[in-house]
Amino acid sequence: MRKMILSLLVDNTSGVLSRVSGMFSRRGYNIDSLTVGVTENPKYSRMTVAVSGDDRILSQIKKQLLKLEDVIAIKELKDGASVCRELLLVKLKATIDERQQIISIANVFRANVVDVSTDSVMIEITGNVNKIEAFISLLDGFEIEEMVRTGLTGLTRGAGE
């Protein structure tokens, strides 16, 4: 099982997300992560889709996506040739004593404390998947009240492909 991250340039019109995600569900493919946003040109949006499968399935996914009329271009975001990031917001239950411990862990990861209340701390962190996972694992001794991840987004390095 291999993981592949695709960057799709698509028309910025209604229904595109539904048609792209529909292609995955009709064929029984799972989407590990999906992010969408408008590009520098408002006519287009960029979708970053993370999928898993064997080489045959991943090849089939690319071919099927290229058949969709809303899809303008597809790039595979490969390790080393691209930059991929994710955003995590996590709200932790924290006593006065725990608050400083949590803030210390956040500082090591260059995370930001975005909210502090009498009984909780909210942390924002961006980075690659490994950094996010490592940060979450260090929070093991604390009670997570809420957590949300944006999913991957990325671009090719330099001039690209």
Coordinates of N, CA and C in Angstrom, one line a residue:
M1 N 0.9 -1.2 0.0 CA 0.0 0.0 0.0 C 0.9 1.2 0.0
R2 N 0.7 2.1 -1.0 CA 1.5 3.3 -1.1 C 0.5 4.5 -1.0
K3 N 1.1 5.6 -0.4 CA 0.3 6.8 -0.3 C 0.7 7.8 -1.5
M4 N -0.2 8.5 -2.1 CA 0.0 9.4 -3.1 C -0.7 10.7 -2.9
I5 N 0.0 11.8 -3.1 CA -0.7 13.1 -2.9 C -0.8 13.8 -4.3
L6 N -2.0 14.1 -4.7 CA -2.2 14.7 -6.0 C -2.7 16.2 -5.8
S7 N -2.1 17.0 -6.7 CA -2.6 18.4 -6.7 C -3.3 18.6 -8.0
L8 N -4.6 18.9 -7.9 CA -5.5 19.0 -9.1 C -5.8 20.5 -9.3
L9 N -5.6 20.9 -10.5 CA -6.1 22.3 -10.9 C -7.5 22.0 -11.6
V10 N -8.5 22.6 -11.0 CA -9.9 22.4 -11.5 C -10.6 23.7 -11.7
D11 N -11.6 23.7 -12.5 CA -12.5 24.8 -12.7 C -13.1 25.2 -11.4
N12 N -13.2 26.5 -11.1 CA -13.8 27.0 -9.9 C -15.3 27.3 -10.2
T13 N -16.0 26.2 -10.3 CA -17.5 26.3 -10.6 C -18.2 25.4 -9.6
S14 N -19.5 25.6 -9.4 CA -20.2 24.8 -8.5 C -20.3 23.4 -9.0
G15 N -20.3 22.4 -8.0 CA -20.4 21.0 -8.3 C -19.1 20.3 -8.6
V16 N -18.0 21.0 -8.8 CA -16.7 20.4 -9.1 C -16.3 19.4 -8.0
L17 N -16.4 19.9 -6.7 CA -16.0 19.0 -5.6 C -16.9 17.8 -5.6
S18 N -18.2 17.9 -5.8 CA -19.1 16.8 -5.8 C -18.7 15.8 -6.9
R19 N -18.4 16.3 -8.1 CA -18.0 15.4 -9.2 C -16.7 14.7 -8.9
V20 N -15.7 15.4 -8.4 CA -14.5 14.7 -8.1 C -14.6 13.7 -7.0
S21 N -15.3 14.1 -5.9 CA -15.4 13.1 -4.8 C -16.4 12.0 -5.2
G22 N -17.3 12.3 -6.1 CA -18.2 11.2 -6.6 C -17.5 10.2 -7.4
M23 N -16.4 10.6 -8.1 CA -15.6 9.6 -8.9 C -15.0 8.6 -7.9
F24 N -14.5 9.1 -6.8 CA -13.9 8.2 -5.8 C -14.9 7.3 -5.2
S25 N -16.0 7.8 -4.8 CA -17.0 6.9 -4.2 C -17.6 5.9 -5.2
R26 N -17.9 6.3 -6.4 CA -18.4 5.3 -7.4 C -17.5 4.2 -7.6
R27 N -16.2 4.4 -7.5 CA -15.2 3.3 -7.8 C -14.7 2.7 -6.5
G28 N -15.2 3.1 -5.4 CA -14.8 2.5 -4.1 C -13.5 2.8 -3.6
Y29 N -12.9 4.0 -4.1 CA -11.6 4.5 -3.6 C -11.9 5.4 -2.4
N30 N -11.0 5.3 -1.4 CA -11.1 6.1 -0.2 C -10.2 7.4 -0.4
I31 N -10.6 8.5 0.1 CA -9.8 9.7 0.1 C -9.3 9.8 1.6
D32 N -8.0 9.9 1.7 CA -7.4 10.0 3.0 C -7.4 11.5 3.5
S33 N -7.3 12.4 2.6 CA -7.3 13.8 2.9 C -7.7 14.6 1.7
L34 N -8.5 15.7 1.9 CA -8.9 16.5 0.8 C -9.0 18.0 1.2
T35 N -8.3 18.8 0.5 CA -8.4 20.3 0.8 C -8.7 21.0 -0.6
V36 N -9.4 22.1 -0.5 CA -9.8 22.8 -1.7 C -9.7 24.3 -1.4
G37 N -9.2 25.1 -2.4 CA -9.2 26.5 -2.3 C -9.0 27.2 -3.6
V38 N -9.4 28.4 -3.7 CA -9.2 29.1 -5.0 C -7.8 29.5 -5.2
T39 N -7.3 29.6 -6.4 CA -5.9 29.9 -6.7 C -5.8 31.4 -6.9
E40 N -4.6 31.8 -7.4 CA -4.3 33.2 -7.7 C -5.2 33.6 -8.9
N41 N -5.7 32.7 -9.7 CA -6.7 33.0 -10.7 C -8.0 32.6 -10.3
P42 N -9.0 33.5 -10.1 CA -10.3 33.1 -9.5 C -11.1 32.1 -10.4
K43 N -10.6 31.9 -11.7 CA -11.3 30.9 -12.5 C -11.0 29.5 -12.1
Y44 N -10.0 29.3 -11.3 CA -9.5 27.9 -10.9 C -9.4 27.7 -9.4
S45 N -9.6 26.5 -9.0 CA -9.4 26.1 -7.6 C -8.3 25.0 -7.7
R46 N -7.6 24.8 -6.5 CA -6.7 23.7 -6.4 C -7.2 22.8 -5.4
M47 N -7.2 21.5 -5.7 CA -7.5 20.4 -4.8 C -6.3 19.7 -4.5
T48 N -6.0 19.4 -3.2 CA -5.0 18.5 -2.8 C -5.6 17.3 -2.2
V49 N -5.4 16.1 -2.9 CA -6.1 14.9 -2.5 C -5.0 13.8 -2.2
A50 N -5.1 13.3 -1.0 CA -4.2 12.2 -0.5 C -5.0 10.9 -0.6
V51 N -4.4 9.9 -1.3 CA -5.1 8.6 -1.5 C -4.0 7.5 -1.2
S52 N -4.5 6.3 -0.9 CA -3.7 5.2 -0.7 C -4.2 4.0 -1.6
G53 N -3.2 3.2 -2.0 CA -3.5 2.0 -2.8 C -2.3 1.4 -3.4
D54 N -2.5 0.3 -4.1 CA -1.4 -0.3 -4.8 C -1.1 0.5 -6.1
D55 N -0.1 0.2 -6.8 CA 0.3 1.0 -8.0 C -0.8 1.0 -9.0
R56 N -1.5 -0.1 -9.2 CA -2.5 -0.2 -10.2 C -3.7 0.7 -9.8
I57 N -4.1 0.7 -8.6 CA -5.2 1.6 -8.1 C -4.8 3.0 -8.3
L58 N -3.6 3.4 -7.8 CA -3.2 4.8 -7.9 C -3.1 5.3 -9.4
S59 N -2.7 4.4 -10.3 CA -2.6 4.8 -11.7 C -4.0 5.0 -12.2
Q60 N -5.0 4.1 -11.8 CA -6.4 4.2 -12.2 C -7.0 5.5 -11.7
I61 N -6.7 5.9 -10.5 CA -7.2 7.1 -10.0 C -6.8 8.3 -10.8
K62 N -5.5 8.4 -11.2 CA -5.1 9.5 -12.0 C -5.8 9.5 -13.4
K63 N -5.9 8.3 -14.0 CA -6.6 8.2 -15.3 C -8.1 8.7 -15.2
Q64 N -8.7 8.2 -14.2 CA -10.1 8.6 -14.0 C -10.3 10.1 -13.7
L65 N -9.4 10.6 -12.9 CA -9.5 12.1 -12.7 C -9.3 12.9 -13.9
L66 N -8.4 12.5 -14.8 CA -8.1 13.2 -16.0 C -9.3 13.2 -17.0
K67 N -10.2 12.2 -16.8 CA -11.4 12.1 -17.7 C -12.4 13.1 -17.3
L68 N -12.4 13.6 -16.1 CA -13.4 14.6 -15.7 C -13.1 15.9 -16.4
E69 N -14.2 16.5 -17.0 CA -14.0 17.7 -17.8 C -13.6 18.9 -16.9
D70 N -13.9 18.9 -15.6 CA -13.5 20.0 -14.7 C -12.1 20.0 -14.3
V71 N -11.4 18.9 -14.5 CA -10.0 18.8 -14.1 C -9.1 19.3 -15.3
I72 N -8.3 20.3 -15.0 CA -7.4 21.0 -16.0 C -6.1 20.3 -16.0
A73 N -5.5 20.0 -14.8 CA -4.2 19.4 -14.7 C -4.0 18.7 -13.4
I74 N -3.2 17.7 -13.4 CA -2.9 16.9 -12.2 C -1.3 16.8 -12.1
K75 N -0.9 17.1 -10.8 CA 0.5 16.8 -10.5 C 0.6 15.9 -9.3
E76 N 1.5 15.0 -9.3 CA 1.8 14.2 -8.1 C 2.8 14.9 -7.3
L77 N 2.5 15.2 -6.0 CA 3.4 15.9 -5.1 C 4.3 14.8 -4.4
K78 N 5.5 14.7 -4.9 CA 6.4 13.7 -4.4 C 7.3 14.3 -3.3
D79 N 7.7 13.4 -2.4 CA 8.7 13.8 -1.3 C 9.9 14.4 -1.9
G80 N 10.4 15.5 -1.3 CA 11.6 16.1 -1.8 C 11.4 17.1 -2.9
A81 N 10.4 16.8 -3.8 CA 10.1 17.7 -4.9 C 8.9 18.6 -4.6
S82 N 8.4 18.5 -3.5 CA 7.2 19.4 -3.1 C 7.2 19.7 -1.6
V83 N 6.4 20.7 -1.3 CA 6.2 21.1 0.1 C 4.7 20.8 0.4
C84 N 4.5 20.0 1.5 CA 3.1 19.7 1.9 C 3.0 20.0 3.4
R85 N 1.9 20.7 3.7 CA 1.7 21.1 5.1 C 0.2 20.8 5.5
E86 N 0.0 20.8 6.8 CA -1.3 20.6 7.4 C -1.4 21.5 8.6
L87 N -2.6 21.9 8.9 CA -2.9 22.7 10.1 C -3.7 21.9 11.1
L88 N -3.3 22.0 12.4 CA -4.0 21.3 13.5 C -4.4 22.4 14.5
L89 N -5.6 22.3 14.9 CA -6.1 23.1 16.1 C -6.5 22.1 17.2
V90 N -6.0 22.2 18.4 CA -6.3 21.3 19.4 C -6.6 22.1 20.7
K91 N -7.7 21.7 21.3 CA -8.1 22.4 22.6 C -7.9 21.3 23.7
L92 N -7.1 21.7 24.7 CA -6.7 20.7 25.8 C -7.3 21.2 27.1
K93 N -7.8 20.3 27.9 CA -8.2 20.7 29.2 C -6.9 20.9 30.0
A94 N -6.8 22.0 30.8 CA -5.6 22.3 31.4 C -5.8 23.0 32.8
T95 N -5.2 22.4 33.8 CA -5.2 23.1 35.1 C -4.1 24.2 35.0
I96 N -3.9 25.0 36.0 CA -2.9 26.0 36.0 C -1.5 25.3 35.9
D97 N -1.3 24.2 36.6 CA 0.0 23.5 36.6 C 0.2 22.9 35.2
E98 N -0.8 22.3 34.6 CA -0.6 21.7 33.3 C -0.4 22.7 32.1
R99 N -1.0 23.9 32.3 CA -0.9 24.9 31.3 C 0.6 25.2 30.8
Q100 N 1.5 25.3 31.8 CA 2.9 25.6 31.4 C 3.5 24.4 30.7
Q101 N 3.2 23.2 31.1 CA 3.7 22.0 30.5 C 3.3 22.0 29.0
I102 N 2.0 22.3 28.8 CA 1.5 22.3 27.4 C 2.2 23.4 26.6
I103 N 2.3 24.5 27.1 CA 2.9 25.6 26.4 C 4.4 25.3 26.1
S104 N 5.1 24.6 27.0 CA 6.5 24.2 26.7 C 6.6 23.3 25.6
I105 N 5.7 22.3 25.5 CA 5.6 21.4 24.4 C 5.3 22.1 23.1
A106 N 4.4 23.0 23.1 CA 4.1 23.8 22.0 C 5.3 24.6 21.5
N107 N 6.0 25.2 22.4 CA 7.2 26.0 22.0 C 8.2 25.2 21.3
V108 N 8.5 23.9 21.8 CA 9.4 23.0 21.1 C 9.1 22.8 19.6
F109 N 7.8 22.7 19.4 CA 7.3 22.5 18.0 C 7.0 23.8 17.2
R110 N 7.3 24.9 17.8 CA 7.0 26.2 17.2 C 5.5 26.4 16.9
A111 N 4.7 25.8 17.8 CA 3.3 26.0 17.7 C 2.9 27.3 18.4
N112 N 1.7 27.7 18.1 CA 1.2 29.0 18.7 C 0.0 28.7 19.6
V113 N 0.1 29.3 20.8 CA -1.0 29.3 21.7 C -2.0 30.4 21.2
V114 N -3.2 29.9 20.8 CA -4.2 30.9 20.2 C -5.3 31.2 21.2
D115 N -5.5 30.5 22.3 CA -6.5 30.8 23.2 C -6.2 30.1 24.6
V116 N -6.4 30.9 25.6 CA -6.2 30.4 27.0 C -7.4 30.8 27.8
S117 N -8.0 29.8 28.5 CA -9.0 30.1 29.4 C -8.7 29.5 30.8
T118 N -9.6 29.6 31.7 CA -9.3 29.2 33.1 C -9.1 27.7 33.1
D119 N -9.7 26.9 32.2 CA -9.6 25.5 32.2 C -9.2 24.8 30.9
S120 N -8.7 25.6 30.0 CA -8.3 25.0 28.7 C -7.2 25.9 28.0
V121 N -6.5 25.2 27.0 CA -5.5 25.9 26.2 C -5.8 25.4 24.8
M122 N -5.8 26.4 23.8 CA -5.9 26.0 22.4 C -4.6 26.3 21.7
I123 N -4.1 25.2 21.0 CA -2.8 25.3 20.3 C -3.1 25.2 18.8
E124 N -2.3 26.0 18.0 CA -2.3 25.9 16.5 C -0.9 25.5 16.1
I125 N -0.8 24.5 15.2 CA 0.4 24.1 14.7 C 0.3 23.7 13.2
T126 N 1.3 24.1 12.4 CA 1.4 23.7 11.0 C 2.7 23.0 10.8
G127 N 2.6 22.1 9.8 CA 3.8 21.3 9.5 C 3.5 20.1 8.7
N128 N 4.5 19.3 8.4 CA 4.2 18.1 7.7 C 3.5 17.1 8.6
V129 N 3.1 16.0 8.0 CA 2.3 15.0 8.7 C 3.1 14.4 9.9
N130 N 4.4 14.2 9.7 CA 5.2 13.6 10.8 C 5.3 14.5 12.0
K131 N 5.4 15.8 11.7 CA 5.5 16.8 12.8 C 4.2 16.9 13.6
I132 N 3.1 16.9 12.9 CA 1.8 16.9 13.5 C 1.6 15.7 14.4
E133 N 1.9 14.5 13.8 CA 1.7 13.2 14.5 C 2.6 13.2 15.8
A134 N 3.9 13.7 15.7 CA 4.8 13.7 16.8 C 4.2 14.6 17.9
F135 N 3.7 15.8 17.5 CA 3.1 16.7 18.5 C 1.9 16.1 19.2
I136 N 1.0 15.4 18.5 CA -0.1 14.8 19.1 C 0.3 13.7 20.1
S137 N 1.3 12.9 19.7 CA 1.8 11.9 20.6 C 2.3 12.4 21.9
L138 N 3.0 13.6 21.9 CA 3.5 14.2 23.1 C 2.3 14.7 24.0
L139 N 1.2 14.9 23.5 CA 0.0 15.3 24.3 C -0.7 14.2 24.9
D140 N -0.1 13.0 24.9 CA -0.8 11.8 25.4 C -1.3 11.9 26.8
G141 N -0.5 12.5 27.7 CA -0.9 12.6 29.1 C -2.0 13.7 29.4
F142 N -2.4 14.4 28.4 CA -3.3 15.5 28.6 C -4.7 15.1 28.0
E143 N -5.7 15.7 28.5 CA -7.1 15.5 28.0 C -7.4 16.4 26.8
I144 N -7.6 15.8 25.6 CA -7.9 16.6 24.4 C -9.5 16.8 24.4
E145 N -9.9 18.0 24.5 CA -11.3 18.3 24.5 C -11.9 18.3 23.1
E146 N -11.1 19.0 22.1 CA -11.5 19.0 20.7 C -10.3 19.1 19.9
M147 N -10.4 18.5 18.7 CA -9.2 18.6 17.8 C -9.7 18.5 16.4
V148 N -9.1 19.3 15.5 CA -9.4 19.4 14.1 C -8.2 19.5 13.3
R149 N -8.1 18.8 12.1 CA -7.0 18.9 11.2 C -7.5 19.3 9.8
T150 N -6.8 20.1 9.1 CA -7.3 20.6 7.8 C -7.1 19.6 6.7
G151 N -6.2 18.7 6.8 CA -5.8 17.8 5.7 C -4.6 18.5 5.0
L152 N -4.0 17.7 4.2 CA -2.8 18.2 3.5 C -3.1 19.2 2.4
T153 N -2.2 20.1 2.2 CA -2.2 21.0 1.1 C -0.7 21.1 0.7
G154 N -0.4 21.3 -0.6 CA 0.9 21.4 -1.0 C 1.1 21.9 -2.4
L155 N 2.4 22.2 -2.7 CA 2.8 22.7 -4.0 C 4.2 22.1 -4.4
T156 N 4.5 22.0 -5.7 CA 5.8 21.5 -6.1 C 6.8 22.6 -5.8
R157 N 8.1 22.2 -5.5 CA 9.1 23.1 -5.3 C 9.6 23.8 -6.6
G158 N 10.2 25.0 -6.4 CA 10.8 25.7 -7.6 C 9.9 25.9 -8.7
A159 N 10.4 25.7 -9.9 CA 9.6 25.9 -11.1 C 8.6 24.8 -11.3
G160 N 8.6 23.7 -10.5 CA 7.6 22.6 -10.6 C 7.9 21.7 -11.8
E161 N 6.9 21.0 -12.1 CA 7.0 20.0 -13.2 C 6.5 20.6 -14.5

